[in-house]
mmCIF file of C-alpha atoms and ligand atoms in Angstrom:
data_model
loop_
_atom_site.group_PDB
_atom_site.id
_atom_site.type_symbol
_atom_site.label_atom_id
_atom_site.label_comp_id
_atom_site.label_asym_id
_atom_site.label_seq_id
_atom_site.Cartn_x
_atom_site.Cartn_y
_atom_site.Cartn_z
ATOM 1 C CA UNK A 41 17.608 -6.401 44.734
ATOM 2 C CA UNK A 42 15.206 -3.448 44.762
ATOM 3 C CA UNK A 43 16.656 -2.360 48.118
ATOM 4 C CA UNK A 44 20.178 -2.525 46.696
ATOM 5 C CA UNK A 45 19.142 -0.482 43.686
ATOM 6 C CA UNK A 46 17.569 2.122 46.007
ATOM 7 C CA UNK A 47 20.739 2.316 48.140
ATOM 8 C CA UNK A 48 22.868 2.683 45.039
ATOM 9 C CA UNK A 49 20.626 5.462 43.749
ATOM 10 C CA UNK A 50 21.008 7.320 47.069
ATOM 11 C CA UNK A 51 24.783 6.951 47.088
ATOM 12 C CA UNK A 52 24.995 8.219 43.528
ATOM 13 C CA UNK A 53 22.800 11.126 44.529
ATOM 14 C CA UNK A 54 24.841 11.950 47.627
ATOM 15 C CA UNK A 55 27.192 14.438 45.976
ATOM 16 C CA UNK A 56 24.182 16.050 44.330
ATOM 17 C CA UNK A 57 22.392 16.052 47.692
ATOM 18 C CA UNK A 58 25.334 18.066 49.028
ATOM 19 C CA UNK A 59 25.249 20.081 45.822
ATOM 20 C CA UNK A 60 22.366 21.999 47.343
ATOM 21 C CA UNK A 61 25.106 23.594 49.406
ATOM 22 C CA UNK A 62 28.094 23.259 47.069
ATOM 23 C CA UNK A 63 27.326 22.468 43.428
ATOM 24 C CA UNK A 64 30.153 20.304 42.098
ATOM 25 C CA UNK A 65 29.850 22.076 38.755
ATOM 26 C CA UNK A 66 31.030 25.322 40.359
ATOM 27 C CA UNK A 67 34.455 23.854 41.176
ATOM 28 C CA UNK A 68 37.178 24.252 38.590
ATOM 29 C CA UNK A 69 38.857 20.982 39.618
ATOM 30 C CA UNK A 70 39.850 18.925 42.626
ATOM 31 C CA UNK A 71 42.189 21.292 44.449
ATOM 32 C CA UNK A 72 41.728 21.015 48.196
ATOM 33 C CA UNK A 73 43.346 18.910 50.896
ATOM 34 C CA UNK A 74 41.060 18.124 53.837
ATOM 35 C CA UNK A 75 41.890 16.376 57.118
ATOM 36 C CA UNK A 76 39.417 14.588 59.391
ATOM 37 C CA UNK A 77 40.857 14.104 62.909
ATOM 38 C CA UNK A 78 39.012 11.312 64.685
ATOM 39 C CA UNK A 79 38.344 10.047 61.152
ATOM 40 C CA UNK A 80 37.910 6.402 62.194
ATOM 41 C CA UNK A 81 35.120 7.231 64.685
ATOM 42 C CA UNK A 82 31.342 7.305 64.525
ATOM 43 C CA UNK A 83 31.196 10.725 62.855
ATOM 44 C CA UNK A 84 34.664 10.499 61.348
ATOM 45 C CA UNK A 85 34.097 7.577 58.967
ATOM 46 C CA UNK A 86 30.941 8.828 57.209
ATOM 47 C CA UNK A 87 32.252 12.406 57.277
ATOM 48 C CA UNK A 88 35.491 11.274 55.634
ATOM 49 C CA UNK A 89 33.423 9.451 53.032
ATOM 50 C CA UNK A 90 31.317 12.500 52.231
ATOM 51 C CA UNK A 91 34.369 14.764 51.998
ATOM 52 C CA UNK A 92 36.139 12.201 49.786
ATOM 53 C CA UNK A 93 33.072 12.380 47.511
ATOM 54 C CA UNK A 94 33.323 16.172 47.193
ATOM 55 C CA UNK A 95 34.602 16.819 43.706
ATOM 56 C CA UNK A 96 36.687 19.816 44.801
ATOM 57 C CA UNK A 97 38.765 17.602 47.109
ATOM 58 C CA UNK A 98 42.046 16.152 45.827
ATOM 59 C CA UNK A 99 43.286 14.572 49.063
ATOM 60 C CA UNK A 100 41.784 13.531 52.392
ATOM 61 C CA UNK A 101 43.899 12.754 55.459
ATOM 62 C CA UNK A 102 42.045 10.458 57.845
ATOM 63 C CA UNK A 103 43.721 10.619 61.251
ATOM 64 C CA UNK A 104 42.930 8.730 64.433
ATOM 65 C CA UNK A 105 44.772 7.097 67.313
ATOM 66 C CA UNK A 106 46.633 3.777 67.109
ATOM 67 C CA UNK A 107 43.996 2.033 69.265
ATOM 68 C CA UNK A 108 40.999 3.313 67.239
ATOM 69 C CA UNK A 109 38.240 0.740 66.644
ATOM 70 C CA UNK A 110 39.232 0.657 62.942
ATOM 71 C CA UNK A 111 42.775 1.553 61.829
ATOM 72 C CA UNK A 112 42.746 4.848 59.910
ATOM 73 C CA UNK A 113 44.752 3.122 57.166
ATOM 74 C CA UNK A 114 41.815 0.715 56.786
ATOM 75 C CA UNK A 115 39.304 3.551 56.469
ATOM 76 C CA UNK A 116 41.613 5.150 53.893
ATOM 77 C CA UNK A 117 42.034 1.909 51.903
ATOM 78 C CA UNK A 118 38.269 1.434 51.868
ATOM 79 C CA UNK A 119 37.438 5.004 50.797
ATOM 80 C CA UNK A 120 40.352 5.074 48.363
ATOM 81 C CA UNK A 121 38.297 2.836 46.062
ATOM 82 C CA UNK A 122 35.455 5.339 45.607
ATOM 83 C CA UNK A 123 35.113 6.619 42.050
ATOM 84 C CA UNK A 124 35.929 10.219 42.976
ATOM 85 C CA UNK A 125 39.102 12.249 42.288
ATOM 86 C CA UNK A 126 40.290 12.266 45.907
ATOM 87 C CA UNK A 127 43.226 10.284 47.259
ATOM 88 C CA UNK A 128 42.616 9.134 50.876
ATOM 89 C CA UNK A 129 45.561 8.600 53.245
ATOM 90 C CA UNK A 130 45.374 7.210 56.799
ATOM 91 C CA UNK A 131 47.473 8.394 59.763
ATOM 92 C CA UNK A 132 47.547 6.655 63.161
ATOM 93 C CA UNK A 133 49.025 8.600 66.062
ATOM 94 C CA UNK A 134 50.094 7.541 69.530
ATOM 95 C CA UNK A 135 48.080 9.658 72.010
ATOM 96 C CA UNK A 136 50.776 9.250 74.684
ATOM 97 C CA UNK A 137 53.080 11.376 72.495
ATOM 98 C CA UNK A 138 52.495 15.000 71.402
ATOM 99 C CA UNK A 139 50.266 15.205 68.323
ATOM 100 C CA UNK A 140 52.456 18.007 66.976
ATOM 101 C CA UNK A 141 55.360 15.547 66.665
ATOM 102 C CA UNK A 142 53.270 13.157 64.556
ATOM 103 C CA UNK A 143 51.042 15.156 62.242
ATOM 104 C CA UNK A 144 53.383 16.985 59.864
ATOM 105 C CA UNK A 145 52.619 14.976 56.733
ATOM 106 C CA UNK A 146 48.960 14.574 57.668
ATOM 107 C CA UNK A 147 48.305 18.314 58.024
ATOM 108 C CA UNK A 148 50.796 20.021 55.723
ATOM 109 C CA UNK A 149 48.958 21.617 52.783
ATOM 110 C CA UNK A 150 45.496 21.255 54.358
ATOM 111 C CA UNK A 151 42.877 23.879 53.473
ATOM 112 C CA UNK A 152 40.223 22.508 55.813
ATOM 113 C CA UNK A 153 40.537 20.438 59.003
ATOM 114 C CA UNK A 154 37.388 18.917 60.498
ATOM 115 C CA UNK A 155 37.715 17.700 64.092
ATOM 116 C CA UNK A 156 35.255 15.136 65.458
ATOM 117 C CA UNK A 157 38.095 13.601 67.562
ATOM 118 C CA UNK A 158 36.799 13.228 71.106
ATOM 119 C CA UNK A 159 34.494 11.385 73.453
ATOM 120 C CA UNK A 160 30.699 11.473 72.901
ATOM 121 C CA UNK A 161 27.979 11.789 75.585
ATOM 122 C CA UNK A 162 26.117 8.954 77.277
ATOM 123 C CA UNK A 163 22.537 9.336 78.611
ATOM 124 C CA UNK A 164 22.429 11.616 81.665
ATOM 125 C CA UNK A 165 25.562 13.549 80.683
ATOM 126 C CA UNK A 166 25.740 17.138 79.465
ATOM 127 C CA UNK A 167 28.121 18.204 76.717
ATOM 128 C CA UNK A 168 29.964 20.192 79.361
ATOM 129 C CA UNK A 169 30.804 16.917 81.175
ATOM 130 C CA UNK A 170 33.070 16.102 78.206
ATOM 131 C CA UNK A 171 35.159 19.243 78.557
ATOM 132 C CA UNK A 172 38.199 17.998 80.467
ATOM 133 C CA UNK A 173 39.004 15.045 78.237
ATOM 134 C CA UNK A 174 37.967 16.629 74.930
ATOM 135 C CA UNK A 175 39.748 19.950 75.478
ATOM 136 C CA UNK A 176 43.035 18.042 75.750
ATOM 137 C CA UNK A 177 42.357 16.129 72.529
ATOM 138 C CA UNK A 178 41.384 19.321 70.679
ATOM 139 C CA UNK A 179 44.448 21.131 71.991
ATOM 140 C CA UNK A 180 46.774 18.454 70.565
ATOM 141 C CA UNK A 181 45.164 18.694 67.121
ATOM 142 C CA UNK A 182 44.920 22.498 67.076
ATOM 143 C CA UNK A 183 48.548 22.962 68.173
ATOM 144 C CA UNK A 184 49.586 20.763 65.274
ATOM 145 C CA UNK A 185 47.373 22.765 62.875
ATOM 146 C CA UNK A 186 48.997 25.970 64.155
ATOM 147 C CA UNK A 187 52.363 24.553 63.133
ATOM 148 C CA UNK A 188 51.605 22.736 59.875
ATOM 149 C CA UNK A 189 48.514 24.411 58.322
ATOM 150 C CA UNK A 190 47.997 27.769 60.078
ATOM 151 C CA UNK A 191 45.959 29.144 57.159
ATOM 152 C CA UNK A 192 43.486 26.248 57.118
ATOM 153 C CA UNK A 193 39.932 26.628 58.398
ATOM 154 C CA UNK A 194 39.603 24.411 61.488
ATOM 155 C CA UNK A 195 36.015 23.196 61.967
ATOM 156 C CA UNK A 196 35.639 21.988 65.550
ATOM 157 C CA UNK A 197 32.866 19.419 65.931
ATOM 158 C CA UNK A 198 34.145 18.021 69.249
ATOM 159 C CA UNK A 199 31.981 18.903 72.269
ATOM 160 C CA UNK A 200 31.464 21.054 74.219
ATOM 161 C CA UNK A 201 31.753 23.386 71.214
ATOM 162 C CA UNK A 202 30.676 26.393 73.360
ATOM 163 C CA UNK A 203 33.830 26.153 75.522
ATOM 164 C CA UNK A 204 36.335 24.383 73.258
ATOM 165 C CA UNK A 205 36.122 26.972 70.456
ATOM 166 C CA UNK A 206 37.000 29.939 72.758
ATOM 167 C CA UNK A 207 39.861 27.900 74.259
ATOM 168 C CA UNK A 208 41.301 26.962 70.858
ATOM 169 C CA UNK A 209 40.770 30.416 69.323
ATOM 170 C CA UNK A 210 42.680 31.843 72.282
ATOM 171 C CA UNK A 211 45.448 29.300 71.640
ATOM 172 C CA UNK A 212 45.666 30.645 68.058
ATOM 173 C CA UNK A 213 45.694 34.261 69.348
ATOM 174 C CA UNK A 214 48.501 33.403 71.784
ATOM 175 C CA UNK A 215 50.537 32.084 68.858
ATOM 176 C CA UNK A 216 49.904 35.274 66.844
ATOM 177 C CA UNK A 217 47.550 33.417 64.475
ATOM 178 C CA UNK A 218 44.080 34.415 63.272
ATOM 179 C CA UNK A 219 41.467 33.220 65.820
ATOM 180 C CA UNK A 220 38.832 33.305 63.060
ATOM 181 C CA UNK A 221 40.451 30.213 61.556
ATOM 182 C CA UNK A 222 38.842 28.365 64.497
ATOM 183 C CA UNK A 223 35.169 27.731 63.733
ATOM 184 C CA UNK A 224 32.607 25.821 65.825
ATOM 185 C CA UNK A 225 30.418 23.590 63.656
ATOM 186 C CA UNK A 226 26.769 24.132 64.625
ATOM 187 C CA UNK A 227 25.250 23.056 61.292
ATOM 188 C CA UNK A 228 23.456 20.061 62.828
ATOM 189 C CA UNK A 229 21.189 22.469 64.716
ATOM 190 C CA UNK A 230 20.198 24.107 61.402
ATOM 191 C CA UNK A 231 19.670 20.718 59.764
ATOM 192 C CA UNK A 232 17.424 19.623 62.657
ATOM 193 C CA UNK A 233 15.431 22.861 62.686
ATOM 194 C CA UNK A 234 14.887 22.606 58.907
ATOM 195 C CA UNK A 235 13.706 19.001 59.217
ATOM 196 C CA UNK A 236 11.376 19.633 62.147
ATOM 197 C CA UNK A 237 9.821 22.639 60.370
ATOM 198 C CA UNK A 238 9.378 20.510 57.229
ATOM 199 C CA UNK A 239 7.571 17.843 59.267
ATOM 200 C CA UNK A 240 5.166 20.401 60.747
ATOM 201 C CA UNK A 241 4.489 22.359 57.550
ATOM 202 C CA UNK A 242 4.597 19.564 54.985
ATOM 203 C CA UNK A 243 7.140 21.554 52.941
ATOM 204 C CA UNK A 244 10.412 20.114 51.628
ATOM 205 C CA UNK A 245 13.366 20.642 53.994
ATOM 206 C CA UNK A 246 15.382 21.741 50.948
ATOM 207 C CA UNK A 247 13.224 24.890 50.790
ATOM 208 C CA UNK A 248 13.756 25.746 54.455
ATOM 209 C CA UNK A 249 16.767 27.476 56.010
ATOM 210 C CA UNK A 250 16.230 28.372 59.661
ATOM 211 C CA UNK A 251 19.113 30.426 61.083
ATOM 212 C CA UNK A 252 20.241 28.925 64.393
ATOM 213 C CA UNK A 253 22.265 31.361 66.469
ATOM 214 C CA UNK A 254 23.905 31.424 69.920
ATOM 215 C CA UNK A 255 25.828 28.259 70.690
ATOM 216 C CA UNK A 256 25.597 24.473 70.589
ATOM 217 C CA UNK A 257 24.172 23.180 73.901
ATOM 218 C CA UNK A 258 20.740 23.332 75.539
ATOM 219 C CA UNK A 259 19.223 26.807 75.768
ATOM 220 C CA UNK A 260 22.167 28.339 73.908
ATOM 221 C CA UNK A 261 20.827 26.689 70.703
ATOM 222 C CA UNK A 262 18.503 29.402 69.393
ATOM 223 C CA UNK A 263 16.569 28.735 66.181
ATOM 224 C CA UNK A 264 15.203 31.981 64.729
ATOM 225 C CA UNK A 265 12.002 30.643 63.224
ATOM 226 C CA UNK A 266 10.696 34.139 62.406
ATOM 227 C CA UNK A 267 13.474 34.621 59.818
ATOM 228 C CA UNK A 268 12.631 31.730 57.487
ATOM 229 C CA UNK A 269 9.557 32.279 55.288
ATOM 230 C CA UNK A 270 8.223 28.752 55.912
ATOM 231 C CA UNK A 271 8.829 28.542 59.661
ATOM 232 C CA UNK A 272 7.487 32.086 60.040
ATOM 233 C CA UNK A 273 4.038 30.712 59.061
ATOM 234 C CA UNK A 274 3.933 28.350 62.073
ATOM 235 C CA UNK A 275 1.518 29.582 64.735
ATOM 236 C CA UNK A 276 3.163 31.197 67.757
ATOM 237 C CA UNK A 277 1.722 28.633 70.190
ATOM 238 C CA UNK A 278 3.670 25.822 68.441
ATOM 239 C CA UNK A 279 7.032 27.621 68.515
ATOM 240 C CA UNK A 280 8.138 26.884 72.117
ATOM 241 C CA UNK A 281 7.818 23.096 71.579
ATOM 242 C CA UNK A 282 9.600 23.283 68.230
ATOM 243 C CA UNK A 283 12.335 25.394 69.792
ATOM 244 C CA UNK A 284 12.729 22.884 72.650
ATOM 245 C CA UNK A 285 12.857 19.930 70.249
ATOM 246 C CA UNK A 286 15.648 21.644 68.314
ATOM 247 C CA UNK A 287 17.550 22.359 71.542
ATOM 248 C CA UNK A 288 17.108 18.736 72.655
ATOM 249 C CA UNK A 289 17.822 17.092 69.287
ATOM 250 C CA UNK A 290 21.191 15.806 70.483
ATOM 251 C CA UNK A 291 19.716 14.372 73.676
ATOM 252 C CA UNK A 292 16.951 12.680 71.659
ATOM 253 C CA UNK A 293 19.650 10.752 69.756
ATOM 254 C CA UNK A 294 21.825 10.089 72.837
ATOM 255 C CA UNK A 295 18.820 8.505 74.592
ATOM 256 C CA UNK A 296 17.752 6.502 71.541
ATOM 257 C CA UNK A 297 21.305 5.130 71.200
ATOM 258 C CA UNK A 298 21.091 4.076 74.873
ATOM 259 C CA UNK A 299 24.735 4.512 75.861
ATOM 260 C CA UNK A 300 26.202 3.579 72.462
ATOM 261 C CA UNK A 301 27.054 7.121 71.361
ATOM 262 C CA UNK A 302 25.483 10.327 70.109
ATOM 263 C CA UNK A 303 24.528 11.642 66.677
ATOM 264 C CA UNK A 304 27.032 10.380 64.116
ATOM 265 C CA UNK A 305 25.317 10.063 60.718
ATOM 266 C CA UNK A 306 23.325 13.306 60.889
ATOM 267 C CA UNK A 307 26.497 14.988 62.185
ATOM 268 C CA UNK A 308 28.556 13.581 59.321
ATOM 269 C CA UNK A 309 25.945 14.957 56.901
ATOM 270 C CA UNK A 310 26.015 18.317 58.721
ATOM 271 C CA UNK A 311 29.832 18.367 58.887
ATOM 272 C CA UNK A 312 29.963 17.730 55.137
ATOM 273 C CA UNK A 313 27.381 20.465 54.595
ATOM 274 C CA UNK A 314 29.630 22.836 56.571
ATOM 275 C CA UNK A 315 32.826 21.586 54.904
ATOM 276 C CA UNK A 316 31.353 21.862 51.403
ATOM 277 C CA UNK A 317 30.338 25.462 52.078
ATOM 278 C CA UNK A 318 33.807 26.367 53.381
ATOM 279 C CA UNK A 319 35.437 24.810 50.298
ATOM 280 C CA UNK A 320 33.016 26.583 48.002
ATOM 281 C CA UNK A 321 34.017 29.874 49.667
ATOM 282 C CA UNK A 322 37.722 29.022 49.382
ATOM 283 C CA UNK A 323 37.167 28.255 45.692
ATOM 284 C CA UNK A 324 35.871 31.804 45.176
ATOM 285 C CA UNK A 325 32.098 31.612 45.634
ATOM 286 C CA UNK A 326 31.166 33.337 48.918
ATOM 287 C CA UNK A 327 28.830 31.002 50.822
ATOM 288 C CA UNK A 328 26.829 31.436 54.022
ATOM 289 C CA UNK A 329 26.370 29.150 57.004
ATOM 290 C CA UNK A 330 25.672 29.886 60.675
ATOM 291 C CA UNK A 331 28.788 29.013 62.684
ATOM 292 C CA UNK A 332 30.199 29.679 66.156
ATOM 293 C CA UNK A 333 33.140 32.091 65.972
ATOM 294 C CA UNK A 334 34.895 34.974 67.715
ATOM 295 C CA UNK A 335 32.310 37.683 67.270
ATOM 296 C CA UNK A 336 31.253 41.249 67.984
ATOM 297 C CA UNK A 337 27.599 40.877 66.991
ATOM 298 C CA UNK A 338 26.571 40.705 70.670
ATOM 299 C CA UNK A 339 28.504 41.640 73.793
ATOM 300 C CA UNK A 340 29.727 38.049 74.056
ATOM 301 C CA UNK A 341 33.177 37.375 72.557
ATOM 302 C CA UNK A 342 31.990 34.158 70.837
ATOM 303 C CA UNK A 343 28.627 33.633 69.194
ATOM 304 C CA UNK A 344 27.046 31.689 66.360
ATOM 305 C CA UNK A 345 25.403 33.756 63.629
ATOM 306 C CA UNK A 346 25.419 33.760 59.853
ATOM 307 C CA UNK A 347 28.977 33.735 58.496
ATOM 308 C CA UNK A 348 30.028 34.262 54.885
ATOM 309 C CA UNK A 349 32.940 31.982 53.953
ATOM 310 C CA UNK A 350 35.199 33.342 51.229
ATOM 311 C CA UNK A 351 38.639 32.742 49.755
ATOM 312 C CA UNK A 352 40.361 33.090 53.138
ATOM 313 C CA UNK A 353 37.731 31.341 55.269
ATOM 314 C CA UNK A 354 35.561 33.500 57.525
ATOM 315 C CA UNK A 355 34.931 36.651 55.483
ATOM 316 C CA UNK A 356 31.910 38.375 57.075
ATOM 317 C CA UNK A 357 30.138 37.734 60.362
ATOM 318 C CA UNK A 358 26.573 38.946 60.035
ATOM 319 C CA UNK A 359 24.392 40.454 62.745
ATOM 320 C CA UNK A 360 21.449 38.543 64.161
ATOM 321 C CA UNK A 361 18.736 40.551 62.377
ATOM 322 C CA UNK A 362 15.259 41.287 63.674
ATOM 323 C CA UNK A 363 13.902 39.101 66.461
ATOM 324 C CA UNK A 364 10.302 38.886 67.660
ATOM 325 C CA UNK A 365 9.527 39.251 71.365
ATOM 326 C CA UNK A 366 9.714 35.480 72.069
ATOM 327 C CA UNK A 367 13.131 35.371 70.393
ATOM 328 C CA UNK A 368 14.351 38.433 72.287
ATOM 329 C CA UNK A 369 13.583 36.605 75.560
ATOM 330 C CA UNK A 370 15.328 33.512 74.280
ATOM 331 C CA UNK A 371 18.366 35.524 73.232
ATOM 332 C CA UNK A 372 18.822 36.760 76.791
ATOM 333 C CA UNK A 373 18.469 33.198 78.149
ATOM 334 C CA UNK A 374 20.942 31.863 75.579
ATOM 335 C CA UNK A 375 23.503 34.595 76.250
ATOM 336 C CA UNK A 376 23.350 34.164 80.045
ATOM 337 C CA UNK A 377 24.233 30.480 79.697
ATOM 338 C CA UNK A 378 26.699 30.893 76.836
ATOM 339 C CA UNK A 379 28.650 33.516 78.742
ATOM 340 C CA UNK A 380 29.537 30.972 81.476
ATOM 341 C CA UNK A 381 30.546 28.342 78.928
ATOM 342 C CA UNK A 382 32.783 30.804 77.070
ATOM 343 C CA UNK A 383 34.455 31.757 80.360
ATOM 344 C CA UNK A 384 35.189 28.108 81.026
ATOM 345 C CA UNK A 385 37.023 27.821 77.710
ATOM 346 C CA UNK A 386 38.952 31.022 78.258
ATOM 347 C CA UNK A 387 40.006 29.894 81.738
ATOM 348 C CA UNK A 388 41.287 26.645 80.226
ATOM 349 C CA UNK A 389 43.283 28.607 77.666
ATOM 350 C CA UNK A 390 44.775 30.784 80.387
ATOM 351 C CA UNK A 391 45.933 27.755 82.356
ATOM 352 C CA UNK A 392 46.943 25.460 79.493
ATOM 353 C CA UNK A 393 47.622 27.313 76.250
HETATM 354 P P1 NAD B 676 33.476 8.353 68.530
HETATM 355 O O1 NAD B 676 33.951 7.875 69.849
HETATM 356 O O2 NAD B 676 32.668 7.444 67.697
HETATM 357 O O3 NAD B 676 34.704 8.837 67.650
HETATM 358 C C1 NAD B 676 35.683 9.680 68.145
HETATM 359 C C2 NAD B 676 36.992 9.299 67.515
HETATM 360 O O4 NAD B 676 37.984 10.176 68.021
HETATM 361 C C3 NAD B 676 37.431 7.856 67.857
HETATM 362 O O5 NAD B 676 37.703 7.140 66.675
HETATM 363 C C4 NAD B 676 38.663 8.059 68.704
HETATM 364 O O6 NAD B 676 39.632 7.036 68.542
HETATM 365 C C5 NAD B 676 39.166 9.400 68.161
HETATM 366 N N1 NAD B 676 40.147 10.051 69.018
HETATM 367 C C6 NAD B 676 40.245 10.059 70.371
HETATM 368 N N2 NAD B 676 41.335 10.736 70.752
HETATM 369 C C7 NAD B 676 41.931 11.175 69.615
HETATM 370 C C8 NAD B 676 43.100 11.918 69.347
HETATM 371 N N3 NAD B 676 43.870 12.354 70.337
HETATM 372 N N4 NAD B 676 43.414 12.174 68.051
HETATM 373 C C9 NAD B 676 42.635 11.725 67.042
HETATM 374 N N5 NAD B 676 41.522 10.997 67.244
HETATM 375 C C10 NAD B 676 41.188 10.736 68.510
HETATM 376 O O7 NAD B 676 32.674 9.725 68.799
HETATM 377 P P2 NAD B 676 31.722 10.508 67.777
HETATM 378 O O8 NAD B 676 30.337 10.031 67.929
HETATM 379 O O9 NAD B 676 32.355 10.503 66.439
HETATM 380 O O10 NAD B 676 31.778 11.989 68.420
HETATM 381 C C11 NAD B 676 32.955 12.732 68.404
HETATM 382 C C12 NAD B 676 32.749 14.086 69.068
HETATM 383 O O11 NAD B 676 31.833 14.886 68.302
HETATM 384 C C13 NAD B 676 32.150 14.015 70.475
HETATM 385 O O12 NAD B 676 32.799 14.924 71.308
HETATM 386 C C14 NAD B 676 30.707 14.449 70.268
HETATM 387 O O13 NAD B 676 30.135 15.007 71.421
HETATM 388 C C15 NAD B 676 30.871 15.480 69.174
HETATM 389 N N6 NAD B 676 29.654 15.799 68.411
HETATM 390 C C16 NAD B 676 29.464 17.099 68.078
HETATM 391 C C17 NAD B 676 28.357 17.464 67.317
HETATM 392 C C18 NAD B 676 28.141 18.893 66.914
HETATM 393 O O14 NAD B 676 27.047 19.233 66.475
HETATM 394 N N7 NAD B 676 29.140 19.760 66.987
HETATM 395 C C19 NAD B 676 27.441 16.484 66.931
HETATM 396 C C20 NAD B 676 27.669 15.173 67.286
HETATM 397 C C21 NAD B 676 28.792 14.826 68.049
HETATM 398 C C1 LMR B 677 24.390 16.742 69.018
HETATM 399 O O1 LMR B 677 23.829 17.828 69.061
HETATM 400 O O2 LMR B 677 23.884 15.729 68.537
HETATM 401 C C2 LMR B 677 25.806 16.626 69.541
HETATM 402 O O3 LMR B 677 26.198 17.803 70.170
HETATM 403 C C3 LMR B 677 26.042 15.405 70.366
HETATM 404 C C4 LMR B 677 25.379 15.456 71.722
HETATM 405 O O4 LMR B 677 26.064 15.162 72.711
HETATM 406 O O5 LMR B 677 24.192 15.754 71.806
#
C-alpha cells in the first residue's frame, strides 16, 4: 500500500518534474500536436506517456509498424485514459510500403515529431553498426514529415545520431526545406553528466546543468565540466574518469540489459525533457538545450552545442564558450571522430536522398 502511494506520488509529480524544464503554468493552453514514431517501442511508450502528460499538448500521434510488440492503437487506448488534456491516437504502418503513403493523418498538423523508431544496440555493437537499418527507417519517417509537417521540429533519437542527422538534414535541404528542422537529441548525455556530477558532489542534480557538446557516440560525447559551477569544483584528477563514464553511459546500460535493449526509460525522460523545451520555445518562451544540428560553431558542418529554441524551432546556435586545456584536447579528439561519422551520413544522403 505504501509502495503504491509512493508510485502514485511520483506519477503525480512527473509533470512537475518536467516543469523544471517547461513549467506547465507558462502554457496558455493545450495547443500542440506531437508525434512519436516508434511509439510502441522501449523508448516510445514511456516517451509517449510523458508527452501526453505535457499540459501544452492537445494531441499525440503514436505510430509504429503493424508487427510492433504492442499495437500502437493499444498504447493510444491505454494513454488516452490519463487525466491530461491530450487526445492520443495510434497509427500502425506496413513497413513494406512507403511510409509517406501511410502517414498523412498521423503527421498533418504536427509541431513536434520525436523519432525513436529503429533498432537498439546489443552488447559488443557500436551505434554505428545500426546505421544501415536505422537510416532506412529514419528516411521513411523524415520523407513523410517533409510532405505532411515540413514546419515541425523533428527530434531524431534513433542511432547513430551522429550520421543519421546529417543524412536527414541533407534530405530536407534537397527538398528545399530548412535543415535546422532536423535536430539530433543528445539530452541523455546531459542528464547523465548532471547525475554523475551530483553523485560525486552530493549536490542535487536539479541544480546542475553540464553542457555536453560534440556528438552522441563514444569520444564525440564531450561534457564541458568547467562550465557548470558545481562540476567546476571537482578536482582535475577526477575529470577524466567522469568524462569517460559519461561517454560510456549508453554502453553501461546496454551491458546491464544483457542483449535485451539499450537505455529506454532514461531516454524517454530525456526525450521528454527535450520535447518540453522545444514546445516551450514554440509557445513563445525561448528555451535552451544542447542539441546536435547543422552548425557553424566549429569547422564541422554538424555539431552539438547549446541551442535556443523559439517560436520557429531552432532560433540561435551558441558557440562552445571557454574550454580548459583538458577540454581543448578532448574537443580535437571529438571532432576527428565526428568528422568521419558526419561524412558517412552525407554519403548516404548522396546515394539515397
Ligand atoms: P525498441 O526496439 O524497443 O523500439 C523501437 C521501435 O521502433 C519498435 O517498436 C519498432 O517496431 C519500431 N519501428 C521499427 N521500424 C519502424 C518504422 N519503419 N516505423 C515506425 N516504427 C518502427 O528500441 P528502443 O530501445 O526504443 O530504441 C530505439 C532507437 O533509439 C535505437 O536506435 C536506439 O539506439 C536509439 N536510442 C537513442 C538514444 C539517444 O540518446 N539518442 C538513447 C537510447 C536509444
Ligand atoms: C544511449 O546513449 O544510451 C543510446 O545512444 C543507446 C546506446 O546504444 O547506447
